[in-house]
PDB file of C-alpha atoms in Angstrom:
ATOM      1  CA  UNK A   1      15.732   6.455 -14.264  1.00 40.00           C
ATOM      2  CA  UNK A   2      12.052   6.970 -13.602  1.00 38.00           C
ATOM      3  CA  UNK A   3      10.204  10.133 -14.473  1.00 37.00           C
ATOM      4  CA  UNK A   4      10.688  12.980 -12.029  1.00 38.00           C
ATOM      5  CA  UNK A   5       7.835  13.694  -9.677  1.00 38.00           C
ATOM      6  CA  UNK A   6       6.021  16.958 -10.320  1.00 37.00           C
ATOM      7  CA  UNK A   7       4.697  17.646  -6.847  1.00 37.00           C
ATOM      8  CA  UNK A   8       5.149  21.375  -6.420  1.00 37.00           C
ATOM      9  CA  UNK A   9       5.370  23.244  -3.163  1.00 37.00           C
ATOM     10  CA  UNK A  10       3.016  25.883  -4.475  1.00 33.00           C
ATOM     11  CA  UNK A  11       0.288  23.366  -5.254  1.00 38.00           C
ATOM     12  CA  UNK A  12       0.397  21.100  -2.201  1.00 43.00           C
ATOM     13  CA  UNK A  13      -0.907  22.102   1.208  1.00 44.00           C
ATOM     14  CA  UNK A  14       1.580  20.831   3.772  1.00 45.00           C
ATOM     15  CA  UNK A  15       0.229  18.782   6.705  1.00 43.00           C
ATOM     16  CA  UNK A  16       0.560  20.339  10.128  1.00 45.00           C
ATOM     17  CA  UNK A  17       1.626  18.310  13.112  1.00 43.00           C
ATOM     18  CA  UNK A  18      -1.391  17.222  15.097  1.00 43.00           C
ATOM     19  CA  UNK A  19      -3.819  18.901  12.665  1.00 42.00           C
ATOM     20  CA  UNK A  20      -4.528  16.445   9.894  1.00 41.00           C
ATOM     21  CA  UNK A  21      -6.392  17.729   6.869  1.00 41.00           C
ATOM     22  CA  UNK A  22      -9.343  16.222   5.121  1.00 40.00           C
ATOM     23  CA  UNK A  23      -8.793  13.876   2.204  1.00 39.00           C
ATOM     24  CA  UNK A  24      -9.950  15.557  -0.969  1.00 39.00           C
ATOM     25  CA  UNK A  25     -13.010  14.439  -2.861  1.00 38.00           C
ATOM     26  CA  UNK A  26     -10.755  13.507  -5.792  1.00 40.00           C
ATOM     27  CA  UNK A  27     -10.357  10.059  -4.250  1.00 41.00           C
ATOM     28  CA  UNK A  28     -13.779   9.466  -5.690  1.00 40.00           C
ATOM     29  CA  UNK A  29     -16.853   7.492  -4.755  1.00 40.00           C
ATOM     30  CA  UNK A  30     -17.655   3.914  -5.681  1.00 39.00           C
ATOM     31  CA  UNK A  31     -18.876   3.536  -9.227  1.00 38.00           C
ATOM     32  CA  UNK A  32     -22.672   3.661  -9.394  1.00 37.00           C
ATOM     33  CA  UNK A  33     -24.419   0.675 -10.900  1.00 41.00           C
ATOM     34  CA  UNK A  34     -23.266  -2.281  -8.831  1.00 56.00           C
ATOM     35  CA  UNK A  35     -23.960  -2.442  -5.130  1.00 70.00           C
ATOM     36  CA  UNK A  36     -21.157  -2.764  -2.601  1.00 73.00           C
ATOM     37  CA  UNK A  37     -22.430  -6.228  -1.683  1.00 76.00           C
ATOM     38  CA  UNK A  38     -22.227  -7.370  -5.307  1.00 82.00           C
ATOM     39  CA  UNK A  39     -18.670  -6.092  -5.613  1.00 83.00           C
ATOM     40  CA  UNK A  40     -17.635  -7.959  -2.479  1.00 88.00           C
ATOM     41  CA  UNK A  41     -19.013 -11.203  -3.918  1.00 84.00           C
ATOM     42  CA  UNK A  42     -17.567 -10.757  -7.417  1.00 85.00           C
ATOM     43  CA  UNK A  43     -14.857 -13.084  -8.700  1.00 82.00           C
ATOM     44  CA  UNK A  44     -12.861 -10.859 -11.036  1.00 83.00           C
ATOM     45  CA  UNK A  45     -10.889 -13.831 -12.334  1.00 82.00           C
ATOM     46  CA  UNK A  46     -13.966 -15.643 -13.641  1.00 84.00           C
ATOM     47  CA  UNK A  47     -14.668 -15.705 -17.363  1.00 80.00           C
ATOM     48  CA  UNK A  48     -18.178 -14.343 -16.841  1.00 84.00           C
ATOM     49  CA  UNK A  49     -16.920 -11.337 -14.900  1.00 82.00           C
ATOM     50  CA  UNK A  50     -14.223 -10.598 -17.461  1.00 82.00           C
ATOM     51  CA  UNK A  51     -16.666 -10.759 -20.363  1.00 85.00           C
ATOM     52  CA  UNK A  52     -19.170  -8.527 -18.573  1.00 83.00           C
ATOM     53  CA  UNK A  53     -16.415  -6.045 -17.728  1.00 80.00           C
ATOM     54  CA  UNK A  54     -15.261  -5.970 -21.353  1.00 86.00           C
ATOM     55  CA  UNK A  55     -18.810  -5.233 -22.517  1.00 88.00           C
ATOM     56  CA  UNK A  56     -19.157  -2.401 -19.989  1.00 89.00           C
ATOM     57  CA  UNK A  57     -15.723  -0.944 -20.748  1.00 89.00           C
ATOM     58  CA  UNK A  58     -14.717  -1.843 -24.328  1.00 89.00           C
ATOM     59  CA  UNK A  59     -12.159   0.952 -24.435  1.00 90.00           C
ATOM     60  CA  UNK A  60     -10.129  -0.718 -21.687  1.00 85.00           C
ATOM     61  CA  UNK A  61      -9.826  -4.081 -23.438  1.00 86.00           C
ATOM     62  CA  UNK A  62      -6.703  -3.310 -25.533  1.00 89.00           C
ATOM     63  CA  UNK A  63      -4.781  -2.080 -22.490  1.00 86.00           C
ATOM     64  CA  UNK A  64      -5.828  -5.151 -20.492  1.00 85.00           C
ATOM     65  CA  UNK A  65      -4.687  -7.463 -23.290  1.00 91.00           C
ATOM     66  CA  UNK A  66      -1.313  -5.706 -23.500  1.00 90.00           C
ATOM     67  CA  UNK A  67      -0.909  -6.048 -19.747  1.00 87.00           C
ATOM     68  CA  UNK A  68      -1.866  -9.732 -19.879  1.00 91.00           C
ATOM     69  CA  UNK A  69       0.832 -10.446 -22.462  1.00 94.00           C
ATOM     70  CA  UNK A  70       3.443  -8.378 -20.627  1.00 91.00           C
ATOM     71  CA  UNK A  71       2.688  -9.976 -17.264  1.00 91.00           C
ATOM     72  CA  UNK A  72       2.834 -13.493 -18.704  1.00 93.00           C
ATOM     73  CA  UNK A  73       6.260 -12.707 -20.144  1.00 94.00           C
ATOM     74  CA  UNK A  74       7.528 -11.219 -16.883  1.00 93.00           C
ATOM     75  CA  UNK A  75       6.187 -14.165 -14.884  1.00 93.00           C
ATOM     76  CA  UNK A  76       8.053 -16.680 -17.055  1.00 94.00           C
ATOM     77  CA  UNK A  77      11.295 -14.770 -16.498  1.00 94.00           C
ATOM     78  CA  UNK A  78      10.930 -14.389 -12.714  1.00 94.00           C
ATOM     79  CA  UNK A  79      12.081 -16.741  -9.968  1.00 92.00           C
ATOM     80  CA  UNK A  80       9.234 -15.914  -7.577  1.00 94.00           C
ATOM     81  CA  UNK A  81       6.394 -13.480  -7.002  1.00 95.00           C
ATOM     82  CA  UNK A  82       8.550 -10.733  -5.493  1.00 95.00           C
ATOM     83  CA  UNK A  83      10.914 -10.819  -8.469  1.00 95.00           C
ATOM     84  CA  UNK A  84       7.915 -10.793 -10.800  1.00 94.00           C
ATOM     85  CA  UNK A  85       6.274  -7.818  -9.124  1.00 94.00           C
ATOM     86  CA  UNK A  86       9.595  -5.978  -8.999  1.00 95.00           C
ATOM     87  CA  UNK A  87       9.669  -6.318 -12.799  1.00 94.00           C
ATOM     88  CA  UNK A  88       6.058  -5.107 -13.025  1.00 93.00           C
ATOM     89  CA  UNK A  89       6.951  -2.035 -10.975  1.00 94.00           C
ATOM     90  CA  UNK A  90       9.998  -1.346 -13.127  1.00 94.00           C
ATOM     91  CA  UNK A  91       7.816  -1.360 -16.227  1.00 92.00           C
ATOM     92  CA  UNK A  92       5.046   0.745 -14.683  1.00 90.00           C
ATOM     93  CA  UNK A  93       7.391   3.260 -13.042  1.00 92.00           C
ATOM     94  CA  UNK A  94       9.145   3.988 -16.310  1.00 90.00           C
ATOM     95  CA  UNK A  95       5.788   5.022 -17.740  1.00 86.00           C
ATOM     96  CA  UNK A  96       4.591   7.065 -14.753  1.00 85.00           C
ATOM     97  CA  UNK A  97       5.536   6.693 -11.058  1.00 88.00           C
ATOM     98  CA  UNK A  98       2.125   7.947  -9.887  1.00 82.00           C
ATOM     99  CA  UNK A  99       0.275   5.369 -11.987  1.00 78.00           C
ATOM    100  CA  UNK A 100       2.671   2.687 -10.756  1.00 81.00           C
ATOM    101  CA  UNK A 101       1.428   3.177  -7.179  1.00 81.00           C
ATOM    102  CA  UNK A 102      -2.234   3.349  -8.172  1.00 72.00           C
ATOM    103  CA  UNK A 103      -2.910   7.048  -8.676  1.00 65.00           C
ATOM    104  CA  UNK A 104      -4.964   7.686 -11.806  1.00 73.00           C
ATOM    105  CA  UNK A 105      -4.043  11.368 -11.626  1.00 79.00           C
ATOM    106  CA  UNK A 106      -1.816  13.689  -9.624  1.00 82.00           C
ATOM    107  CA  UNK A 107      -4.885  14.948  -7.760  1.00 87.00           C
ATOM    108  CA  UNK A 108      -5.855  11.408  -6.766  1.00 87.00           C
ATOM    109  CA  UNK A 109      -2.253  10.634  -5.794  1.00 87.00           C
ATOM    110  CA  UNK A 110      -2.292  13.600  -3.417  1.00 90.00           C
ATOM    111  CA  UNK A 111      -5.730  12.778  -2.024  1.00 91.00           C
ATOM    112  CA  UNK A 112      -4.889   9.146  -1.259  1.00 93.00           C
ATOM    113  CA  UNK A 113      -1.711  10.184   0.495  1.00 94.00           C
ATOM    114  CA  UNK A 114      -3.606  12.753   2.551  1.00 96.00           C
ATOM    115  CA  UNK A 115      -6.180  10.130   3.533  1.00 96.00           C
ATOM    116  CA  UNK A 116      -3.513   7.742   4.800  1.00 97.00           C
ATOM    117  CA  UNK A 117      -1.774  10.492   6.752  1.00 98.00           C
ATOM    118  CA  UNK A 118      -4.982  11.804   8.333  1.00 97.00           C
ATOM    119  CA  UNK A 119      -6.065   8.323   9.384  1.00 97.00           C
ATOM    120  CA  UNK A 120      -2.849   7.432  11.192  1.00 98.00           C
ATOM    121  CA  UNK A 121      -2.697  10.791  12.973  1.00 98.00           C
ATOM    122  CA  UNK A 122      -6.317  10.391  14.114  1.00 97.00           C
ATOM    123  CA  UNK A 123      -5.367   6.967  15.441  1.00 96.00           C
ATOM    124  CA  UNK A 124      -2.469   8.213  17.519  1.00 95.00           C
ATOM    125  CA  UNK A 125       0.592   8.689  15.318  1.00 98.00           C
ATOM    126  CA  UNK A 126       2.756  11.289  17.057  1.00 98.00           C
ATOM    127  CA  UNK A 127       5.832  13.215  15.863  1.00 99.00           C
ATOM    128  CA  UNK A 128       8.129  11.327  18.236  1.00 99.00           C
ATOM    129  CA  UNK A 129       7.060   7.920  16.894  1.00 99.00           C
ATOM    130  CA  UNK A 130       9.267   5.889  14.571  1.00 99.00           C
ATOM    131  CA  UNK A 131       7.406   4.696  11.490  1.00 99.00           C
ATOM    132  CA  UNK A 132       8.283   1.938   9.043  1.00 99.00           C
ATOM    133  CA  UNK A 133       6.430   2.121   5.736  1.00 99.00           C
ATOM    134  CA  UNK A 134       6.499  -1.147   3.812  1.00 99.00           C
ATOM    135  CA  UNK A 135       5.987  -0.489   0.115  1.00 97.00           C
ATOM    136  CA  UNK A 136       6.625   3.235   0.450  1.00 97.00           C
ATOM    137  CA  UNK A 137       6.496   3.725  -3.325  1.00 95.00           C
ATOM    138  CA  UNK A 138       7.194   7.261  -4.504  1.00 95.00           C
ATOM    139  CA  UNK A 139       6.145   8.660  -1.099  1.00 97.00           C
ATOM    140  CA  UNK A 140       2.477   9.238  -1.884  1.00 95.00           C
ATOM    141  CA  UNK A 141       1.823   9.377   1.862  1.00 96.00           C
ATOM    142  CA  UNK A 142       5.447   9.155   2.886  1.00 98.00           C
ATOM    143  CA  UNK A 143       6.397  12.774   2.282  1.00 98.00           C
ATOM    144  CA  UNK A 144       3.670  13.838   4.700  1.00 98.00           C
ATOM    145  CA  UNK A 145       4.914  11.395   7.332  1.00 99.00           C
ATOM    146  CA  UNK A 146       8.481  12.602   6.807  1.00 99.00           C
ATOM    147  CA  UNK A 147       7.499  16.213   7.386  1.00 98.00           C
ATOM    148  CA  UNK A 148       5.319  15.384  10.407  1.00 99.00           C
ATOM    149  CA  UNK A 149       7.681  13.039  12.237  1.00 99.00           C
ATOM    150  CA  UNK A 150      10.843  14.093  14.000  1.00 98.00           C
ATOM    151  CA  UNK A 151      13.957  13.997  11.770  1.00 98.00           C
ATOM    152  CA  UNK A 152      15.219  10.482  11.165  1.00 98.00           C
ATOM    153  CA  UNK A 153      12.008   8.823  12.371  1.00 99.00           C
ATOM    154  CA  UNK A 154      10.707   7.711   8.950  1.00 99.00           C
ATOM    155  CA  UNK A 155      11.974   4.475   7.375  1.00 99.00           C
ATOM    156  CA  UNK A 156      10.621   3.517   3.956  1.00 99.00           C
ATOM    157  CA  UNK A 157      11.294   0.202   2.203  1.00 99.00           C
ATOM    158  CA  UNK A 158      10.195  -1.104  -1.178  1.00 98.00           C
ATOM    159  CA  UNK A 159      10.994  -4.109  -3.362  1.00 97.00           C
ATOM    160  CA  UNK A 160      11.365  -1.771  -6.367  1.00 97.00           C
ATOM    161  CA  UNK A 161      14.578   0.272  -6.702  1.00 96.00           C
ATOM    162  CA  UNK A 162      12.943   2.109  -9.605  1.00 96.00           C
ATOM    163  CA  UNK A 163      10.081   3.495  -7.517  1.00 96.00           C
ATOM    164  CA  UNK A 164      12.603   4.526  -4.847  1.00 97.00           C
ATOM    165  CA  UNK A 165      14.326   6.707  -7.453  1.00 96.00           C
ATOM    166  CA  UNK A 166      10.969   8.447  -7.862  1.00 95.00           C
ATOM    167  CA  UNK A 167      10.703   8.673  -4.059  1.00 97.00           C
ATOM    168  CA  UNK A 168      13.998  10.548  -4.012  1.00 97.00           C
ATOM    169  CA  UNK A 169      12.534  12.993  -6.545  1.00 96.00           C
ATOM    170  CA  UNK A 170       9.482  13.556  -4.348  1.00 96.00           C
ATOM    171  CA  UNK A 171      11.691  14.116  -1.323  1.00 97.00           C
ATOM    172  CA  UNK A 172      13.729  16.705  -3.202  1.00 96.00           C
ATOM    173  CA  UNK A 173      10.669  18.423  -4.696  1.00 95.00           C
ATOM    174  CA  UNK A 174       9.202  18.842  -1.222  1.00 96.00           C
ATOM    175  CA  UNK A 175      12.463  20.133   0.233  1.00 97.00           C
ATOM    176  CA  UNK A 176      12.538  17.477   2.952  1.00 98.00           C
ATOM    177  CA  UNK A 177      16.153  16.329   2.717  1.00 97.00           C
ATOM    178  CA  UNK A 178      16.977  17.698   6.172  1.00 97.00           C
ATOM    179  CA  UNK A 179      14.322  15.433   7.726  1.00 98.00           C
ATOM    180  CA  UNK A 180      16.798  12.583   7.144  1.00 97.00           C
ATOM    181  CA  UNK A 181      14.409   9.803   6.095  1.00 98.00           C
ATOM    182  CA  UNK A 182      15.756   6.382   5.182  1.00 98.00           C
ATOM    183  CA  UNK A 183      14.697   4.864   1.844  1.00 98.00           C
ATOM    184  CA  UNK A 184      15.891   1.301   1.309  1.00 98.00           C
ATOM    185  CA  UNK A 185      15.233  -1.407  -1.316  1.00 98.00           C
ATOM    186  CA  UNK A 186      14.486  -4.888   0.035  1.00 98.00           C
ATOM    187  CA  UNK A 187      14.508  -8.305  -1.596  1.00 95.00           C
ATOM    188  CA  UNK A 188      11.709  -9.732   0.585  1.00 96.00           C
ATOM    189  CA  UNK A 189       9.557  -8.998   3.636  1.00 97.00           C
ATOM    190  CA  UNK A 190      11.685 -10.771   6.227  1.00 97.00           C
ATOM    191  CA  UNK A 191      13.314  -7.402   7.008  1.00 97.00           C
ATOM    192  CA  UNK A 192      16.026  -9.170   8.970  1.00 96.00           C
ATOM    193  CA  UNK A 193      18.402  -6.197   8.775  1.00 97.00           C
ATOM    194  CA  UNK A 194      16.133  -4.065  10.981  1.00 98.00           C
ATOM    195  CA  UNK A 195      16.493  -4.121  14.800  1.00 98.00           C
ATOM    196  CA  UNK A 196      14.015  -5.600  17.269  1.00 98.00           C
ATOM    197  CA  UNK A 197      11.334  -3.282  18.639  1.00 98.00           C
ATOM    198  CA  UNK A 198      12.470  -0.368  16.492  1.00 98.00           C
ATOM    199  CA  UNK A 199       9.099   0.938  15.272  1.00 99.00           C
ATOM    200  CA  UNK A 200       6.023   2.296  16.998  1.00 99.00           C
ATOM    201  CA  UNK A 201       4.000   2.106  13.783  1.00 99.00           C
ATOM    202  CA  UNK A 202       4.378  -0.076  10.698  1.00 99.00           C
ATOM    203  CA  UNK A 203       2.294   0.883   7.676  1.00 98.00           C
ATOM    204  CA  UNK A 204       1.664  -1.002   4.422  1.00 98.00           C
ATOM    205  CA  UNK A 205      -0.815   0.560   2.014  1.00 97.00           C
ATOM    206  CA  UNK A 206      -1.690  -1.335  -1.194  1.00 95.00           C
ATOM    207  CA  UNK A 207       0.992  -3.954  -0.576  1.00 97.00           C
ATOM    208  CA  UNK A 208      -0.977  -7.058   0.386  1.00 98.00           C
ATOM    209  CA  UNK A 209      -3.457  -6.273  -2.383  1.00 96.00           C
ATOM    210  CA  UNK A 210      -0.607  -7.292  -4.719  1.00 96.00           C
ATOM    211  CA  UNK A 211       0.730 -10.209  -2.671  1.00 97.00           C
ATOM    212  CA  UNK A 212       0.019 -13.944  -2.575  1.00 97.00           C
ATOM    213  CA  UNK A 213      -0.624 -15.465   0.830  1.00 97.00           C
ATOM    214  CA  UNK A 214       2.946 -16.767   1.109  1.00 97.00           C
ATOM    215  CA  UNK A 215       4.344 -13.216   0.974  1.00 98.00           C
ATOM    216  CA  UNK A 216       1.812 -11.972   3.538  1.00 98.00           C
ATOM    217  CA  UNK A 217       2.689 -14.845   5.860  1.00 98.00           C
ATOM    218  CA  UNK A 218       6.382 -14.030   5.494  1.00 98.00           C
ATOM    219  CA  UNK A 219       5.631 -10.497   6.662  1.00 98.00           C
ATOM    220  CA  UNK A 220       3.483 -11.683   9.591  1.00 98.00           C
ATOM    221  CA  UNK A 221       6.252 -14.050  10.669  1.00 98.00           C
ATOM    222  CA  UNK A 222       8.680 -11.152  11.119  1.00 98.00           C
ATOM    223  CA  UNK A 223       6.775  -7.907  11.676  1.00 98.00           C
ATOM    224  CA  UNK A 224       6.012  -8.650  15.329  1.00 98.00           C
ATOM    225  CA  UNK A 225       9.738  -8.604  16.076  1.00 98.00           C
ATOM    226  CA  UNK A 226       9.976  -5.051  14.721  1.00 98.00           C
ATOM    227  CA  UNK A 227       7.098  -3.585  16.736  1.00 98.00           C
ATOM    228  CA  UNK A 228       7.880  -1.654  19.892  1.00 98.00           C
ATOM    229  CA  UNK A 229       5.705  -2.382  22.959  1.00 96.00           C
ATOM    230  CA  UNK A 230       2.278  -0.896  22.299  1.00 96.00           C
ATOM    231  CA  UNK A 231       3.032  -0.535  18.592  1.00 98.00           C
ATOM    232  CA  UNK A 232       0.721  -1.429  15.741  1.00 98.00           C
ATOM    233  CA  UNK A 233       0.857  -2.517  12.110  1.00 99.00           C
ATOM    234  CA  UNK A 234      -1.791  -1.180   9.714  1.00 98.00           C
ATOM    235  CA  UNK A 235      -2.256  -2.675   6.259  1.00 98.00           C
ATOM    236  CA  UNK A 236      -4.850  -2.477   3.524  1.00 98.00           C
ATOM    237  CA  UNK A 237      -6.083  -5.329   1.365  1.00 98.00           C
ATOM    238  CA  UNK A 238      -8.604  -6.046  -1.368  1.00 96.00           C
ATOM    239  CA  UNK A 239     -11.510  -7.701   0.420  1.00 97.00           C
ATOM    240  CA  UNK A 240     -13.892 -10.294  -0.905  1.00 96.00           C
ATOM    241  CA  UNK A 241     -16.773 -12.082   0.773  1.00 94.00           C
ATOM    242  CA  UNK A 242     -16.843 -14.652  -1.988  1.00 92.00           C
ATOM    243  CA  UNK A 243     -14.152 -16.916  -3.395  1.00 93.00           C
ATOM    244  CA  UNK A 244     -10.587 -15.709  -2.888  1.00 95.00           C
ATOM    245  CA  UNK A 245      -8.884 -15.047  -6.211  1.00 94.00           C
ATOM    246  CA  UNK A 246      -6.305 -13.006  -8.086  1.00 92.00           C
ATOM    247  CA  UNK A 247      -6.171 -11.163 -11.402  1.00 91.00           C
ATOM    248  CA  UNK A 248      -2.989 -11.374 -13.503  1.00 88.00           C
ATOM    249  CA  UNK A 249      -1.014 -12.226 -10.347  1.00 88.00           C
ATOM    250  CA  UNK A 250      -1.190  -8.481  -9.656  1.00 90.00           C
ATOM    251  CA  UNK A 251      -4.393  -8.022  -7.648  1.00 93.00           C
ATOM    252  CA  UNK A 252      -5.259 -10.465  -4.862  1.00 96.00           C
ATOM    253  CA  UNK A 253      -8.629 -10.625  -3.073  1.00 97.00           C
ATOM    254  CA  UNK A 254      -8.882 -12.133   0.421  1.00 98.00           C
ATOM    255  CA  UNK A 255     -11.545 -12.783   3.003  1.00 98.00           C
ATOM    256  CA  UNK A 256     -11.004 -10.890   6.250  1.00 98.00           C
ATOM    257  CA  UNK A 257     -10.987 -14.053   8.349  1.00 98.00           C
ATOM    258  CA  UNK A 258      -8.181 -15.539   6.237  1.00 98.00           C
ATOM    259  CA  UNK A 259      -5.838 -12.700   7.176  1.00 98.00           C
ATOM    260  CA  UNK A 260      -6.871 -12.400  10.826  1.00 98.00           C
ATOM    261  CA  UNK A 261      -6.392 -16.154  11.299  1.00 98.00           C
ATOM    262  CA  UNK A 262      -2.999 -16.020   9.593  1.00 98.00           C
ATOM    263  CA  UNK A 263      -1.917 -13.220  11.930  1.00 98.00           C
ATOM    264  CA  UNK A 264      -3.042 -15.272  14.937  1.00 98.00           C
ATOM    265  CA  UNK A 265      -0.902 -18.174  13.723  1.00 98.00           C
ATOM    266  CA  UNK A 266       2.094 -15.896  14.260  1.00 97.00           C
ATOM    267  CA  UNK A 267       1.139 -14.667  17.717  1.00 96.00           C
ATOM    268  CA  UNK A 268      -0.512 -11.453  16.549  1.00 98.00           C
ATOM    269  CA  UNK A 269      -3.939  -9.982  17.219  1.00 98.00           C
ATOM    270  CA  UNK A 270      -5.700  -8.561  14.168  1.00 98.00           C
ATOM    271  CA  UNK A 271      -8.886  -6.519  13.968  1.00 97.00           C
ATOM    272  CA  UNK A 272     -10.864  -5.126  11.080  1.00 98.00           C
ATOM    273  CA  UNK A 273     -10.898  -1.303  11.048  1.00 98.00           C
ATOM    274  CA  UNK A 274     -14.552  -0.413  10.509  1.00 96.00           C
ATOM    275  CA  UNK A 275     -13.983   3.344  10.512  1.00 96.00           C
ATOM    276  CA  UNK A 276     -11.733   3.046   7.455  1.00 96.00           C
ATOM    277  CA  UNK A 277     -14.714   1.625   5.549  1.00 94.00           C
ATOM    278  CA  UNK A 278     -16.449   5.009   5.816  1.00 92.00           C
ATOM    279  CA  UNK A 279     -13.693   6.630   3.757  1.00 92.00           C
ATOM    280  CA  UNK A 280     -13.828   6.822  -0.063  1.00 87.00           C
ATOM    281  CA  UNK A 281     -11.279   4.096  -0.698  1.00 85.00           C
ATOM    282  CA  UNK A 282     -11.658   0.766  -2.464  1.00 88.00           C
ATOM    283  CA  UNK A 283      -9.614  -1.335  -0.048  1.00 94.00           C
ATOM    284  CA  UNK A 284     -10.193  -2.440   3.538  1.00 97.00           C
ATOM    285  CA  UNK A 285      -7.856  -2.113   6.512  1.00 98.00           C
ATOM    286  CA  UNK A 286      -6.696  -4.402   9.314  1.00 98.00           C
ATOM    287  CA  UNK A 287      -4.656  -3.443  12.383  1.00 98.00           C
ATOM    288  CA  UNK A 288      -2.213  -5.944  13.882  1.00 98.00           C
ATOM    289  CA  UNK A 289      -0.720  -5.754  17.383  1.00 98.00           C
ATOM    290  CA  UNK A 290       1.150  -8.094  19.687  1.00 95.00           C
ATOM    291  CA  UNK A 291      -1.188 -10.643  21.226  1.00 85.00           C
ATOM    292  CA  UNK A 292      -1.889 -10.027  24.941  1.00 81.00           C
ATOM    293  CA  UNK A 293       0.447 -11.860  27.285  1.00 69.00           C
ATOM    294  CA  UNK A 294      -1.423 -14.521  29.311  1.00 66.00           C
ATOM    295  CA  UNK A 295      -1.630 -13.995  33.041  1.00 57.00           C
TER     296      UNK A 295
END
């Protein structure tokens, strides 16, 4: 079983309904030295980029090499990308659940969760809404949603049973069992077991940044069925303005127009969330809604 979460009630300021807090500065600012425009054009899979990165960060090379070998082994043993990434999450979660979901420290884990919570509340998330979180992880933002929403209104899914064990630890540490959230492992993003129009808000943070286009399209093909009238689906992604690429089949970089066009192919309207760009976060955000009915 994965390592128990150490979120303590005495060290975490609980969110208040309708009064979102401010994400802490621990999220961090972009690294100085390369402009934002250069980063958006960079191809992290290219040999030149990898060599330059190794020269700038020689201490990270051994870890990257170990991860390259591990990922190649896991890929050979996996039937598809979801099975592969489930194995990646199993390996990462056993080391540290917070690191597995992208938090370099407990402080950063808390700050990123607070940022997600604040953003959705500012954009209209209300306690009576029903929220589906795809890729809920160990409840980095989820525990805040669970406390804010009415009991039984939070539904978290993840492809990794191991990270859901850690989510159960977080839920217990925060004393939120009586909020009756649902935490469910899934084998794919078809989500066929969920009812039509069940959710006012669907949220996927740092999911598509780890997904090939086929997995994203699978989600787009089915998420519209789950949205209630007037509902929306927010997701983050790693954005590039250069060539689309991936690194180790773990991190995928897409152009905005690729994802908005793909959503349109499935009868959805997608728009880039400019106000998210002002926040200290490395990914971008798109909001998807049902396309307007003609006439």
